[in-house]
Tab-separated table of C-alpha atoms in Angstrom:
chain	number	residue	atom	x	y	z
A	1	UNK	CA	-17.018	10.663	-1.505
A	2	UNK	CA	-13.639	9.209	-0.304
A	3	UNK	CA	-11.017	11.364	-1.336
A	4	UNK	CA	-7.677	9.854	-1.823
A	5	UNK	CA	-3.959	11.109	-2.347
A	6	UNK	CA	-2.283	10.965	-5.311
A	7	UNK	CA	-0.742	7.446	-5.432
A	8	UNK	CA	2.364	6.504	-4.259
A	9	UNK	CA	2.900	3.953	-7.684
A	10	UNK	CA	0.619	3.162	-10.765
A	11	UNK	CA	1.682	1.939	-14.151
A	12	UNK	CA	0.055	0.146	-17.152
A	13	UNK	CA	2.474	-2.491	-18.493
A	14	UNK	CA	3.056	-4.791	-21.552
A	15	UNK	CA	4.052	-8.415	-21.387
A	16	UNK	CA	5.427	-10.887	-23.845
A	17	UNK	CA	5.615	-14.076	-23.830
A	18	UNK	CA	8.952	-15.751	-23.776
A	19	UNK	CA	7.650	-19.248	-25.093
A	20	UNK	CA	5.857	-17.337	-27.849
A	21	UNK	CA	7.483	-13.790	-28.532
A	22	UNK	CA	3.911	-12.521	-30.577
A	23	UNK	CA	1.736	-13.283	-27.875
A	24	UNK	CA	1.273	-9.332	-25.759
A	25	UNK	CA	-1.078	-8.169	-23.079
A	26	UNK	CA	-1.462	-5.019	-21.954
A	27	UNK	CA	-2.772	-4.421	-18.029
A	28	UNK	CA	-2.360	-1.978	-15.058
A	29	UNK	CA	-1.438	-2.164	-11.578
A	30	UNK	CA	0.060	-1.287	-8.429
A	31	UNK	CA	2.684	-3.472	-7.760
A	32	UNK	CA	4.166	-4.620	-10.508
A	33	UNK	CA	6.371	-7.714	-8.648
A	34	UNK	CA	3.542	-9.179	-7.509
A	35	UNK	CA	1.366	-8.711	-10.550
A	36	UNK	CA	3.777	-10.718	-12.619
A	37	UNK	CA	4.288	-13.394	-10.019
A	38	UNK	CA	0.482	-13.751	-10.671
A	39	UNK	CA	0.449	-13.714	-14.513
A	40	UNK	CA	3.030	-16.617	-14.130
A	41	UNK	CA	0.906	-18.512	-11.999
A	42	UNK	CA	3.549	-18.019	-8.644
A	43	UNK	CA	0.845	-16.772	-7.059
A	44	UNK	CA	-3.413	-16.588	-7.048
A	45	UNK	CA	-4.749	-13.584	-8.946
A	46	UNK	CA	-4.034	-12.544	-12.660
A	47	UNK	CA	-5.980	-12.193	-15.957
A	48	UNK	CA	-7.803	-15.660	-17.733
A	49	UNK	CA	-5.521	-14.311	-21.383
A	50	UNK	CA	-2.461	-15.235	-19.249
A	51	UNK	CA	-3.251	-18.037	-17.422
A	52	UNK	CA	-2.199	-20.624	-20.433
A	53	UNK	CA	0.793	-22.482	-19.153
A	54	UNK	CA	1.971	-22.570	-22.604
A	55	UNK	CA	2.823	-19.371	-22.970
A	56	UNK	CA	4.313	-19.113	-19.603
A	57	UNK	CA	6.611	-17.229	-18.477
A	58	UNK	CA	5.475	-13.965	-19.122
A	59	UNK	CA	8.224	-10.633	-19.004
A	60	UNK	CA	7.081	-7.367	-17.898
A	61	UNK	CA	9.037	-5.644	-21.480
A	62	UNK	CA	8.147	-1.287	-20.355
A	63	UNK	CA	5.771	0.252	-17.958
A	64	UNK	CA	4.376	3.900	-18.239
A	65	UNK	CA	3.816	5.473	-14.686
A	66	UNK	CA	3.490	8.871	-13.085
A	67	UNK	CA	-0.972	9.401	-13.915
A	68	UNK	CA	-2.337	11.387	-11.204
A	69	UNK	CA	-4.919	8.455	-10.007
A	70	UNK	CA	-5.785	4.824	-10.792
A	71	UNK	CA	-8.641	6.336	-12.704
A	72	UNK	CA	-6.353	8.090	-15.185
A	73	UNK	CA	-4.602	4.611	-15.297
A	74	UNK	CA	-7.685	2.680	-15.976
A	75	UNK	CA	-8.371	5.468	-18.953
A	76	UNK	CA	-5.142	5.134	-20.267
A	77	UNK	CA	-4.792	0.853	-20.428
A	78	UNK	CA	-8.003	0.828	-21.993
A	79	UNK	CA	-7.119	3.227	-24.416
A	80	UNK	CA	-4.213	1.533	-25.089
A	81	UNK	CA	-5.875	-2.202	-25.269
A	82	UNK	CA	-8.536	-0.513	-27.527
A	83	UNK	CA	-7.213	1.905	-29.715
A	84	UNK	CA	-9.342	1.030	-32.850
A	85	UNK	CA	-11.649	2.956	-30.809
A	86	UNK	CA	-10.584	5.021	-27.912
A	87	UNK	CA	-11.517	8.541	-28.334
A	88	UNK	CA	-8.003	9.827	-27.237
A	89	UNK	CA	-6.742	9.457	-31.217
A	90	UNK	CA	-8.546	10.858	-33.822
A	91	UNK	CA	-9.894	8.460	-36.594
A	92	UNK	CA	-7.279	10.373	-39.294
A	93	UNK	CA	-4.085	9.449	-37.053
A	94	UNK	CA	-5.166	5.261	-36.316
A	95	UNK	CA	-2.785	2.950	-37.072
A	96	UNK	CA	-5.422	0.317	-36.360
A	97	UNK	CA	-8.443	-0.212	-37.902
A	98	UNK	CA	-11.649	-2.133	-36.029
A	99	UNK	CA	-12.671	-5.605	-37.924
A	100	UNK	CA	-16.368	-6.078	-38.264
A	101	UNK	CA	-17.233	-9.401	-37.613
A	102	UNK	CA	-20.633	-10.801	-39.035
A	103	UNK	CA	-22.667	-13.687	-37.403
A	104	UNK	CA	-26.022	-15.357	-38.689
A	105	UNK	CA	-28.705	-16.827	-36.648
A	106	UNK	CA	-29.326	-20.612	-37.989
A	107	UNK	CA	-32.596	-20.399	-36.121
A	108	UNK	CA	-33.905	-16.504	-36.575
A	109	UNK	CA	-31.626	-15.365	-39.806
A	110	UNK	CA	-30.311	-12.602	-38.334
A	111	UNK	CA	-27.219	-10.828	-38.700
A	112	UNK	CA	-25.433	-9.276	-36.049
A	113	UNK	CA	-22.136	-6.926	-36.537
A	114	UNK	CA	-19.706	-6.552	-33.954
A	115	UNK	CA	-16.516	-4.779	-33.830
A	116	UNK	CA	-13.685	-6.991	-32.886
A	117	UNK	CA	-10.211	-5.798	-32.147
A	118	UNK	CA	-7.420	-6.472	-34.255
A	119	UNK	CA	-4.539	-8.677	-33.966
A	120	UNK	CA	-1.163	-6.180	-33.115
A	121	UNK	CA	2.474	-7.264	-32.849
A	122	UNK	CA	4.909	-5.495	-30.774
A	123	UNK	CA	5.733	-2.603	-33.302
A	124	UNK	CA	1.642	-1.439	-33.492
A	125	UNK	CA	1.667	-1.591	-29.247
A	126	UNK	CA	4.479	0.643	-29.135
A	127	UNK	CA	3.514	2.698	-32.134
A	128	UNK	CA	-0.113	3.293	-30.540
A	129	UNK	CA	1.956	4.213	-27.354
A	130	UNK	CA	3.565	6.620	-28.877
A	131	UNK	CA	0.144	8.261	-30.156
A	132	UNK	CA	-1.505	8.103	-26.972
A	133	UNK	CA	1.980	9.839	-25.404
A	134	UNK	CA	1.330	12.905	-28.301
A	135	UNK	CA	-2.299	12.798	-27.615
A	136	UNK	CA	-4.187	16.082	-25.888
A	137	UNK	CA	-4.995	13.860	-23.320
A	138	UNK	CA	-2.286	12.664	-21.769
A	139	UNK	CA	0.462	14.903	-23.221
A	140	UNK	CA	0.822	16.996	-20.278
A	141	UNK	CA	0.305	14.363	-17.897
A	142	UNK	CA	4.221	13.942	-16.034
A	143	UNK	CA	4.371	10.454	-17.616
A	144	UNK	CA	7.476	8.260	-17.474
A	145	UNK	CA	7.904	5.442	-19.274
A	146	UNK	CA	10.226	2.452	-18.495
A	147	UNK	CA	11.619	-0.214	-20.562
A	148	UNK	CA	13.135	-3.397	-19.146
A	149	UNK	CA	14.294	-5.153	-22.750
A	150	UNK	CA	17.039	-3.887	-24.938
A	151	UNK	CA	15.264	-5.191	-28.083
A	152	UNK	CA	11.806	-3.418	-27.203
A	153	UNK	CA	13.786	-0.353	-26.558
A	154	UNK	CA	15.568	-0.005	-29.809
A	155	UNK	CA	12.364	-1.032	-31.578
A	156	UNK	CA	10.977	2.287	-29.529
A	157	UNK	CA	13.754	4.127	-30.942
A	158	UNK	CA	13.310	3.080	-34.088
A	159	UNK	CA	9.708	4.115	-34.623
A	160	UNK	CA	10.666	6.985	-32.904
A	161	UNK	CA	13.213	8.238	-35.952
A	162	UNK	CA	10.690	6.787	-38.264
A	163	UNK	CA	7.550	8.948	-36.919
A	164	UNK	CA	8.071	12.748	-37.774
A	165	UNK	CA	6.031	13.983	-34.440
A	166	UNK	CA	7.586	14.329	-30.940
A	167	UNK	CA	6.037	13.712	-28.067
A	168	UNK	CA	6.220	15.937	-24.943
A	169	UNK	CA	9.170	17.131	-22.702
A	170	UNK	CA	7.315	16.637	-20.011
A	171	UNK	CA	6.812	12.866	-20.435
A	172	UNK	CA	10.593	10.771	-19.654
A	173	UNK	CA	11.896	7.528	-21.617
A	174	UNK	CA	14.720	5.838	-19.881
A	175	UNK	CA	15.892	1.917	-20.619
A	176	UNK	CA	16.113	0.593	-16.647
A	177	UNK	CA	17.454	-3.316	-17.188
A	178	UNK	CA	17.345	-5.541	-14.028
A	179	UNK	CA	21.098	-5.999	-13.438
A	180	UNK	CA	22.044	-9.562	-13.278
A	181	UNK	CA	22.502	-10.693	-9.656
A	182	UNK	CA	26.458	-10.516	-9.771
A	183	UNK	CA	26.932	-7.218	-11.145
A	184	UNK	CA	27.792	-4.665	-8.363
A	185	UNK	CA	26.155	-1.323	-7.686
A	186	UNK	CA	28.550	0.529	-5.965
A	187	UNK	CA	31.105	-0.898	-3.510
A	188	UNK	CA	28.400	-3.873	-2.491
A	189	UNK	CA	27.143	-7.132	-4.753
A	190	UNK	CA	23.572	-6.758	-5.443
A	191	UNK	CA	21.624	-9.887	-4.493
A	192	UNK	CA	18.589	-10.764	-5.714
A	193	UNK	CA	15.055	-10.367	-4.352
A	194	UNK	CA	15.681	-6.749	-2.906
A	195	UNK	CA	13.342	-4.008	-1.974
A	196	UNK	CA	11.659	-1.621	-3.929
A	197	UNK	CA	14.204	1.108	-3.317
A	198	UNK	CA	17.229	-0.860	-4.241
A	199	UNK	CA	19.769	0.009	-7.314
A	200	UNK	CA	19.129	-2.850	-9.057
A	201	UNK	CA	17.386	-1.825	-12.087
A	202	UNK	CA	14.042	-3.299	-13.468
A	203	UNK	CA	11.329	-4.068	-11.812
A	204	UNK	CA	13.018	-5.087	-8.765
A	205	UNK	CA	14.418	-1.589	-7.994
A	206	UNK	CA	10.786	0.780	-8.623
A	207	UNK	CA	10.148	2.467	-5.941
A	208	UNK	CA	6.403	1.880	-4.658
A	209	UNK	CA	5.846	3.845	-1.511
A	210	UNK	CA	6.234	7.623	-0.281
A	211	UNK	CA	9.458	7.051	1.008
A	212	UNK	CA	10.880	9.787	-1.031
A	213	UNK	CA	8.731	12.256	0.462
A	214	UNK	CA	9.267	11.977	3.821
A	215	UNK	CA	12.098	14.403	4.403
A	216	UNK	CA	9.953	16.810	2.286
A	217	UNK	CA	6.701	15.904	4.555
A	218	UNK	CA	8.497	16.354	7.596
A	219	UNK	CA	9.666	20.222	6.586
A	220	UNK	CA	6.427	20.919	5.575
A	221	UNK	CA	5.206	20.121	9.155
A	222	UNK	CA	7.755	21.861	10.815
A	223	UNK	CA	7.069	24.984	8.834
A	224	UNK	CA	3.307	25.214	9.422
A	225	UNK	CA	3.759	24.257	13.349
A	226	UNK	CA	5.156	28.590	13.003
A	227	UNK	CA	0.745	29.826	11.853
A	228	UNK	CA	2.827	33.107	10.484
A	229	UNK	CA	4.037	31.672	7.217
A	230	UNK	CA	3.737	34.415	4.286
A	231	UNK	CA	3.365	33.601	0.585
A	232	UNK	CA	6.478	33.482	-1.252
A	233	UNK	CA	4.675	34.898	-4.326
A	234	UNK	CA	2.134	37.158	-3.700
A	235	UNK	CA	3.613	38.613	0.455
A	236	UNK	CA	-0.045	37.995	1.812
A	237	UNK	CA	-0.414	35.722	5.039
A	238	UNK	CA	-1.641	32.330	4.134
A	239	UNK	CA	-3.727	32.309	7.373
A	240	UNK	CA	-6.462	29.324	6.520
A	241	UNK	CA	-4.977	28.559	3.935
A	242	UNK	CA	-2.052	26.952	5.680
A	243	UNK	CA	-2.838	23.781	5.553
A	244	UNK	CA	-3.645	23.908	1.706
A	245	UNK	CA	-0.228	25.667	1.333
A	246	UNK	CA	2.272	24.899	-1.599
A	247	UNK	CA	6.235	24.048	0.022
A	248	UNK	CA	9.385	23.650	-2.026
A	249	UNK	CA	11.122	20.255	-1.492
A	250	UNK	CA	14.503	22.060	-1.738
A	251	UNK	CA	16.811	21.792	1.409
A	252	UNK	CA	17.499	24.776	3.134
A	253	UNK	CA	14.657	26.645	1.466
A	254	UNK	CA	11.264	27.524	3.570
A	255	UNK	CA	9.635	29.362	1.069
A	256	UNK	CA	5.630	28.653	1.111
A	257	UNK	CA	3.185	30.073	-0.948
A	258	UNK	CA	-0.871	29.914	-2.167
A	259	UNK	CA	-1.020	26.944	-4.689
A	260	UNK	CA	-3.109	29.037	-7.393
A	261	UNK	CA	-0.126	31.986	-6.850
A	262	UNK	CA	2.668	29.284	-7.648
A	263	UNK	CA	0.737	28.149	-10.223
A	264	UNK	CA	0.370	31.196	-12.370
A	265	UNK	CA	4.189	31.641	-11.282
A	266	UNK	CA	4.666	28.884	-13.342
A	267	UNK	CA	2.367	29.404	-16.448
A	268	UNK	CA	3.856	32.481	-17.094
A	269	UNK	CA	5.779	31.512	-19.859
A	270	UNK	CA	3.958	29.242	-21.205
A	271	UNK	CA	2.735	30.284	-23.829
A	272	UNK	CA	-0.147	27.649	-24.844
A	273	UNK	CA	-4.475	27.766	-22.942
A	274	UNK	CA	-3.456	25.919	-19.991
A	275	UNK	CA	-4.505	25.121	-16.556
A	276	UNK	CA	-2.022	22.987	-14.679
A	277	UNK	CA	1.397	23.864	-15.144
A	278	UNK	CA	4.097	21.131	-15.825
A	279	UNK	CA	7.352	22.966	-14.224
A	280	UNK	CA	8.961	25.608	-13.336
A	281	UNK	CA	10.946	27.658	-10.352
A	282	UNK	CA	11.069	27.889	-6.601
A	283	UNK	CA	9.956	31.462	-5.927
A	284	UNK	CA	12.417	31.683	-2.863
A	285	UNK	CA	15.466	29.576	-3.895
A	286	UNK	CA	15.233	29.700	-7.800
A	287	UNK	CA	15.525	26.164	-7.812
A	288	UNK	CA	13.949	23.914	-10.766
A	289	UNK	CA	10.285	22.182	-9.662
A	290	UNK	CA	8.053	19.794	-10.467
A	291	UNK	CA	4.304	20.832	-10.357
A	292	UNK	CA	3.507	16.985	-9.605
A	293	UNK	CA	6.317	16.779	-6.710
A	294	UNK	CA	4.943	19.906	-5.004
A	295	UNK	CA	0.929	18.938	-5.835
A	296	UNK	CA	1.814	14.507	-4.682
A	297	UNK	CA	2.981	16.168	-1.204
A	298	UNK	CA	0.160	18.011	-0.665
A	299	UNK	CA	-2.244	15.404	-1.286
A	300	UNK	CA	-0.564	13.585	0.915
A	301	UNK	CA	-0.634	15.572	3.331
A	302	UNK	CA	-4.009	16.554	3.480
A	303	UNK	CA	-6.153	13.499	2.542
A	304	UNK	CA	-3.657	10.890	3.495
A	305	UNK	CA	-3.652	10.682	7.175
A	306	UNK	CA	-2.779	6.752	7.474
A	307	UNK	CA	-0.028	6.693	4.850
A	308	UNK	CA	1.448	10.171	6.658
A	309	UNK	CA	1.443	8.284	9.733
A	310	UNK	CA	3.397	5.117	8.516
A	311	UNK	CA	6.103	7.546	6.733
A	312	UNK	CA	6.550	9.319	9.589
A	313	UNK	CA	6.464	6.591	11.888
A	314	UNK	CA	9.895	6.150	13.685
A	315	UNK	CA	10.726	2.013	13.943
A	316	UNK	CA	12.773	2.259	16.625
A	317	UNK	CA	10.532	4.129	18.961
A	318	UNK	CA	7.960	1.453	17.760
A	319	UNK	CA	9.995	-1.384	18.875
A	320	UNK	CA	11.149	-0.612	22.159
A	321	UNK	CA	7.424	0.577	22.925
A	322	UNK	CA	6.381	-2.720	22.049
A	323	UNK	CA	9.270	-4.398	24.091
A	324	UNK	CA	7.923	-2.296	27.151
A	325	UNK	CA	4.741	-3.379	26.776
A	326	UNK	CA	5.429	-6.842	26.266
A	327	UNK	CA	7.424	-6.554	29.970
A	328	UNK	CA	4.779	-4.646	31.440
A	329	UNK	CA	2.258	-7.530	30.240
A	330	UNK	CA	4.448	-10.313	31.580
A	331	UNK	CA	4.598	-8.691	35.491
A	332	UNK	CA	1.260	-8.012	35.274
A	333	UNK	CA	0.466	-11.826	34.784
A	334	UNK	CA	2.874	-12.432	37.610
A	335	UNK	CA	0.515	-10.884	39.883
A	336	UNK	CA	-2.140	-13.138	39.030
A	337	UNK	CA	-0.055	-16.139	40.316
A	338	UNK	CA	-1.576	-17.628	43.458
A	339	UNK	CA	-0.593	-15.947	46.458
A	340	UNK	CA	-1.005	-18.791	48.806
A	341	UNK	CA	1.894	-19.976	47.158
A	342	UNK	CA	4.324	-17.037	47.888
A	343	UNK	CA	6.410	-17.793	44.750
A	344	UNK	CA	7.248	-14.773	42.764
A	345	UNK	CA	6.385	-14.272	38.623
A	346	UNK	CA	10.106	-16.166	37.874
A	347	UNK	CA	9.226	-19.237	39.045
A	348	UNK	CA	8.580	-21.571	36.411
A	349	UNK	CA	6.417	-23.759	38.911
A	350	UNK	CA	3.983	-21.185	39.731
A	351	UNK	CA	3.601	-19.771	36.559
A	352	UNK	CA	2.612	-23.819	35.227
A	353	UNK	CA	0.845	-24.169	38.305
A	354	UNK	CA	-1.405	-20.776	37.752
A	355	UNK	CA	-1.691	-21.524	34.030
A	356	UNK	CA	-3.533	-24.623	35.004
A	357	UNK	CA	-5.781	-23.404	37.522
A	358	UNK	CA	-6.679	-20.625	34.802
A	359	UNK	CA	-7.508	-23.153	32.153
A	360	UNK	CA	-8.769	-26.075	34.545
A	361	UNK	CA	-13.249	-26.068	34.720
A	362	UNK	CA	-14.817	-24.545	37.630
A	363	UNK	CA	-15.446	-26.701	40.696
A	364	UNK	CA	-18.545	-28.157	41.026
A	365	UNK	CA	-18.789	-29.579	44.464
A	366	UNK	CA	-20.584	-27.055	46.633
A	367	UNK	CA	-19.262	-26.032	49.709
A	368	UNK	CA	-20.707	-24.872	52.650
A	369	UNK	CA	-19.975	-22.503	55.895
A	370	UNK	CA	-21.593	-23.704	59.251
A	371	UNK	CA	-21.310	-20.702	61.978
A	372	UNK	CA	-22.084	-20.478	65.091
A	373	UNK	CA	-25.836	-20.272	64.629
A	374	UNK	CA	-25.745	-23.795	63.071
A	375	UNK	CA	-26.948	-21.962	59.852
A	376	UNK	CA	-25.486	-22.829	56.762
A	377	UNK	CA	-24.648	-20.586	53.554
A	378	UNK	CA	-23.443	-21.696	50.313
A	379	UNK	CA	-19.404	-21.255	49.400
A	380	UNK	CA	-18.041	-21.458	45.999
A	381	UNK	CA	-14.694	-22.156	45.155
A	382	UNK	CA	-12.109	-20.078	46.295
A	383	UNK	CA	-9.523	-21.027	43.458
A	384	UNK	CA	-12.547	-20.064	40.424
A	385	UNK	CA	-12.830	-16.413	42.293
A	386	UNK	CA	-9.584	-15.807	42.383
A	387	UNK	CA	-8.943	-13.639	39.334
A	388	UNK	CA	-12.135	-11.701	40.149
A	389	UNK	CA	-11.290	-10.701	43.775
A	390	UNK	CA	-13.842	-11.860	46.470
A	391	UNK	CA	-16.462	-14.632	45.970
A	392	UNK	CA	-19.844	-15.009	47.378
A	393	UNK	CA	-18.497	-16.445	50.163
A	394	UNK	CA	-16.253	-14.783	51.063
A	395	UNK	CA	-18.970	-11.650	50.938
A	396	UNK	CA	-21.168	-13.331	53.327
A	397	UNK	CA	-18.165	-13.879	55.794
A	398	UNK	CA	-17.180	-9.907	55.364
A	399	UNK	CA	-21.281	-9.549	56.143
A	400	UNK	CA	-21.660	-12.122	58.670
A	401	UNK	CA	-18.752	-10.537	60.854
A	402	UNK	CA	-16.006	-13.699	59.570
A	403	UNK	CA	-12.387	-12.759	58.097
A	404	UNK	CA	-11.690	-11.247	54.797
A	405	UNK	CA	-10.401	-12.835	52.309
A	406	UNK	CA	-10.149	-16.249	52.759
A	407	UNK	CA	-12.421	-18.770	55.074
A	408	UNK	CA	-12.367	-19.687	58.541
A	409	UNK	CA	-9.827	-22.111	59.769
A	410	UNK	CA	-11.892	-25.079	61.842
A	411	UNK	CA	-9.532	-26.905	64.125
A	412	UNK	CA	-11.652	-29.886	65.101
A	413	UNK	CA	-10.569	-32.411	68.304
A	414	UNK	CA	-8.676	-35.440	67.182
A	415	UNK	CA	-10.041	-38.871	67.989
A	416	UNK	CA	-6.585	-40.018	69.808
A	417	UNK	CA	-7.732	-37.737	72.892
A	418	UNK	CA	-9.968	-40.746	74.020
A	419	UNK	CA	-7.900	-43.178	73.251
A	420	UNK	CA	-7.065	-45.435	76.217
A	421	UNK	CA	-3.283	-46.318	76.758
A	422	UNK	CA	-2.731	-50.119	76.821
A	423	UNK	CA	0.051	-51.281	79.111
């Protein structure tokens, strides 16, 4: 089984349509940018309900993020997509009620019943939101929901004063509007198209990666690299358990400690039959914690090896390295340059001349050496060995005694020595 941090980013969504305000779909994803793009048809991908260019474009209106794995997002979009019959609410508390829809054979006579789903406008999505927030199932879940449109906001608060339950402290509403592109954020004008991590608001400004858990990452390291940590809780030596080992995020504070011990630190008051604890305090500084901040690092660091080497990664480091080795790369195709030549790797002639040889065919003619014996042996090309040190010639020279390295030189008599001279 391939075990896998807790991810970085993973929300289920609602769009509207802005040609036709009733038409919503609900869906889940990873990046939420490029999901849209797709939905709108900027790019390949996206779902056959939104692929009608007459209800296109399509606005990304809230977003609920924070579940502990793309499974528990899965469970939760289909429970919100289906929740005539999701399991999650019980049948007394539905706002929605499941059609049965009848069909008739002509050829057989048969019936057949099948439970459709309901048409819903905005103010059932967000009401059945706000039952699956109350739910048992997600209600301790560190959930934080996101809206992007003032209208679908207020409609949330609305329903919100309407509705006599509350849903859980532990789950965060905020209204996060994309700024328009000349507002300023801080002493800078925001542009648009920035990165995840900007200020801008929206869906242009979520933050995707692990970025913000570097600096915590990097303590973490530093602190095991000691082996004689102690926990903060109970004053035993963590010894194996090191590297399973719970670390505040806090800076300045190196307390560690067993994750079961700083999780009954932080169940203590609560008074309700739980297992995983929501929040509480840093046994060494005091300071306020998040059980999911604490329990996201540690995944992390234990079952995400790639992503903890990309975070860490240092870009500079990574460039000049690559600089050097592009250098290094260029002398040592200099060197392959002919030597016959005696040009050096910067000139521009050799290197053209070289590149030719290297991509021109072998030589076919076939060559031979005539020594003294009168006996011939057969000489390939000198220039289609060069690359791969000595040829077969040039072994049989080395063998038969000849020079190394390159053929004999034959100076043969010129015909003018029996010339006559004419007066």
């Amino acid at each position: 089984m391939d075990r896998k941090p807790i991810p970085a980013f993973y929300c289920c969504y609602l769009l509207r349509s802005t040609v036709r305000r009733a038409s919503l779909y609900v869906g889940s994803t990873p990046h939420p940018r490029r999901r849209l793009a797709q939905h709108n048809g900027l790019s390949k991908g996206g779902a056959a309900k939104t692929s009608r260019n007459s209800l296109r474009p399509w606005e990304m209106t809230c977003i609920v993020s924070g579940f502990p794995s793309h499974i528990a997002a899965l469970q939760f979009e289909w429970a919100w997509q289906n929740t005539h019959l999701t399991r999650h609410i019980p049948v007394a508390e539905r706002i929605t009620e499941a059609r049965t829809r009848i069909r008739t054979s002509p050829k057989t006579g048969r019936t057949r019943r099948r439970l459709t789903r309901p048409p819903l406008n905005l103010t059932d999505k967000l009401a059945n939101l706000h039952l699956l927030l109350r739910a048992d199932s997600f209600c301790r879940w560190p959930l934080h929901v996101r809206f992007f449109c003032q209208d679908v906001f207020d409609l949330w608060q609305r329903w919100c004063d309407r509705v006599d339950e509350r849903i859980s402290e532990s789950v965060k509403v905020a209204l996060d509007p994309a700024l328009p592109i000349h507002t300023k954020a801080g002493d800078r004008e925001v542009e648009p198209n920035l990165p995840a991590a900007s200020p801008r608001g929206g869906i242009e400004g979520l933050e995707l990666g692990y970025a913000a858990l570097r600096g915590h990452l990097k303590k973490s390291l530093d602190l095991f690299e000691a082996r004689n940590a102690v926990c903060a809780v109970c004053a035993k030596p963590l010894d194996s358990f090191l590297k399973f080992a719970a670390t505040c995020p806090h800076t300045g504070c190196d307390a560690v400690s067993h994750l079961t011990c700083l999780s009954a630190s932080f169940l203590v008051k609560d008074t309700e039959d739980v297992v995983v604890p929501i929040e509480g305090h840093c046994p060494g500084c005091k300071g306020h914690l998040r059980w999911v901040e604490v329990v996201k690092e540690l995944s992390l660091r234990v079952r995400g090896d790639k992503d903890l080497e990309k975070i860490l990664r240092t870009p500079g480091k990574r460039k000049s390295r690559a600089s050097k080795n592009a250098k290094d790369q260029t002398v040592k195709s200099g060197d392959a340059i002919d030597p016959i030549a005696g040009l050096g790797a910067s000139d521009s002639d050799s290197l053209s001349e070289a590149s030719a040889d290297a991509a021109a065919p072998p030589m076919e003619d076939d060559w031979r050496y005539i020594d003294s014996d009168g006996e011939s042996a057969s000489v390939t090309s000198a220039f289609s060995d060069r690359s791969h040190g000595f040829g077969p010639a040039e072994k049989t020279l080395q063998a038969r005694g000849g020079p190394k390295g390159c053929l004999e030189i034959v100076v043969e008599d010129s015909e003018w020595d029996d010339a006559e001279i004419l007066d």
